[in-house]
Amino acid sequence: MNQFHIEGPNRVTGTIEAGGAKNATLPAMAASLLTDEPLELRRVPRVRDIRTMARLLTHLGVDNEADDEVVRLCPTGAEDLDDAPYELVKEMRASVLVLGPLLARRGRARVSLPGGCAIGVRPIDQHLAGLEALGAEVALEHGYVTAQARQLTGARYRFGMPTVGGTENLIMAATLARGTTRLENCAREPEIVDLAELLNAMGARIKGAGQETVEIEGVETLSGTAHTIIPDRIEAGTYLVAAAMTSGDVTVAGSRAADLAPLLEKLAEAGCRFEQLEDGIHLSRDGELRARDIVTAPHPGFPTDLQAQYMALMTQAEGVSTICETVFENRFQHVPELGRMGAKIEIDGSYARVYGPSPLSGAKVMATDLRASACLVLAGLAADGQTVVDRIYHLDRGYERMEQKLTTLGARVERV
Ligand code: EPZ
């Protein structure tokens, strides 16, 4: 099993290129099920979740090939395939994003229920209730969701909470529904805006993506197109936190400050300096790091996907910071591992209190999920001595060649 060996402490400096957003690419790939024409996606990150989605699409009759950062998806016309099996869905929950497109275009879908995962229960009740509002018959049997509808019909649906995947599934389903759909209390993440731009380029009529209310006027067919995925804000944020943590100086070329505003504001309050360049974000720190509280929330709040990395940073800040996780119920699994490296953190329900600064010392630690793994790598950069991060297959789900990017920035990180 692959590990990262990190020799610390490191100060990271230099420039790296932002990769494409994993969480924008996954729904964009699922959108290939909505058309019988080829779709070309550019700036696709070469990470494991993308390969899992590619396997699922092959299984559903969409041929696909990757050439560097370009993925070409060609539907084969095998319209009778409608089954997303447990073996693929259990590997990646985002597999559930094929539900809306399959139903909209093929009239039925059979998708394994994802079940819980390391960071929380993560039900899909909102996806299902929304599809029912569009006229689908939905049943749960033998661990699978089966949904069918000869023709989805536009409707009004209000999400019980902003859900990223739910909003994406419903927008995709509604593109081919008869009439107009009005979705309220939608998630507003930049990845949703990117998906709507892709779908509109395919001929959909979507207004309001990125706002609470999204309106979709159904069309008869969608065509193929070429689309460039937005830069990955979470990946960029992770490297900026690495700079903040190690008194470094890093530019992430191609990243967009607007997508990262909640993180950048906190880093500025904590004592870092950042600037939006014409094409990228530059961040440096030369003074003391101050403790600052965060509360995670749906966009435009502080992203839960950067909570673990920010916590690693706060272990080095002067004072006590409180980190409140409101999106997922079990996303503090990095805390005991940080503790093994010398961090002083107390958990009280959805709150974590970080007492800083604590000198970190290298240790053997175990990654439990994607962002928790990134947090441990950051801690390893600041720690004294060798840190071994085990189970980095979690990291490979969403970070492309992280060891290479960190090495470019002067860190001593080796994949073993
Ligand atoms: C997306 O997951 C991201 N994944 C996650 O990225 C991210 O953490 C999350 O959004 C929040 O920003 C992708 O985009 C592929 P949600 P998603 O539906 O869509 C509850 C990463 O590290 N909920 O917005 O699954 C749910 O349990 C990850 O890259 C329901 O109760 O998240 C959670 O508490 C992991 N019922 C909250 O809503 C539903 O039907 C937000 O979940 C749907 C969601």
Tab-separated table of N, CA, C and O in Angstrom, residues 59-61 76-83 102 105-110:
chain	number	residue	atom	x	y	z
A	59	HIS	N	-19.616	1.071	-18.417
A	59	HIS	CA	-20.627	0.081	-18.050
A	59	HIS	C	-22.024	0.502	-18.538
A	59	HIS	O	-22.870	-0.326	-18.824
A	60	LEU	N	-22.226	1.829	-18.635
A	60	LEU	CA	-23.541	2.340	-19.040
A	60	LEU	C	-23.589	2.672	-20.539
A	60	LEU	O	-24.505	3.349	-21.004
A	61	GLY	N	-22.565	2.248	-21.284
A	61	GLY	CA	-22.622	2.423	-22.734
A	61	GLY	C	-22.076	3.747	-23.231
A	61	GLY	O	-22.486	4.219	-24.294
A	76	THR	N	-22.495	5.114	-27.041
A	76	THR	CA	-22.529	4.080	-28.089
A	76	THR	C	-23.944	3.805	-28.566
A	76	THR	O	-24.147	3.004	-29.470
A	77	GLY	N	-24.924	4.420	-27.931
A	77	GLY	CA	-26.316	4.166	-28.345
A	77	GLY	C	-26.916	2.961	-27.640
A	77	GLY	O	-28.011	2.538	-27.967
A	78	ALA	N	-26.205	2.417	-26.661
A	78	ALA	CA	-26.733	1.261	-25.916
A	78	ALA	C	-27.704	1.771	-24.857
A	78	ALA	O	-27.400	1.801	-23.671
A	79	GLU	N	-28.887	2.145	-25.313
A	79	GLU	CA	-29.837	2.835	-24.432
A	79	GLU	C	-30.520	1.918	-23.424
A	79	GLU	O	-31.253	2.385	-22.569
A	80	ASP	N	-30.275	0.603	-23.549
A	80	ASP	CA	-30.950	-0.297	-22.613
A	80	ASP	C	-30.161	-0.469	-21.315
A	80	ASP	O	-30.622	-1.088	-20.375
A	81	LEU	N	-28.949	0.106	-21.257
A	81	LEU	CA	-28.143	-0.053	-20.039
A	81	LEU	C	-28.564	1.031	-19.038
A	81	LEU	O	-28.578	2.212	-19.363
A	82	ASP	N	-28.914	0.626	-17.836
A	82	ASP	CA	-29.424	1.611	-16.874
A	82	ASP	C	-28.990	1.294	-15.450
A	82	ASP	O	-29.580	1.764	-14.493
A	83	ASP	N	-27.930	0.494	-15.302
A	83	ASP	CA	-27.632	-0.087	-14.005
A	83	ASP	C	-26.285	0.376	-13.460
A	83	ASP	O	-25.246	0.149	-14.080
A	102	LEU	N	-29.724	9.335	-16.384
A	102	LEU	CA	-30.250	8.061	-16.915
A	102	LEU	C	-31.768	8.127	-17.006
A	102	LEU	O	-32.366	7.756	-18.016
A	105	ARG	N	-33.073	10.529	-19.799
A	105	ARG	CA	-32.896	10.180	-21.209
A	105	ARG	C	-33.312	8.749	-21.540
A	105	ARG	O	-33.819	8.466	-22.612
A	106	ARG	N	-33.137	7.847	-20.573
A	106	ARG	CA	-33.457	6.446	-20.884
A	106	ARG	C	-34.752	5.990	-20.221
A	106	ARG	O	-35.163	4.851	-20.389
A	107	GLY	N	-35.348	6.890	-19.417
A	107	GLY	CA	-36.653	6.575	-18.830
A	107	GLY	C	-36.573	5.694	-17.600
A	107	GLY	O	-37.576	5.460	-16.936
A	108	ARG	N	-35.386	5.201	-17.274
A	108	ARG	CA	-35.283	4.401	-16.056
A	108	ARG	C	-33.821	4.326	-15.606
A	108	ARG	O	-32.897	4.539	-16.401
A	109	ALA	N	-33.676	4.029	-14.325
A	109	ALA	CA	-32.331	3.907	-13.766
A	109	ALA	C	-32.384	2.946	-12.599
A	109	ALA	O	-33.403	2.873	-11.894
A	110	ARG	N	-31.315	2.213	-12.433
A	110	ARG	CA	-31.196	1.324	-11.273
A	110	ARG	C	-29.812	1.580	-10.701
A	110	ARG	O	-28.807	1.244	-11.324
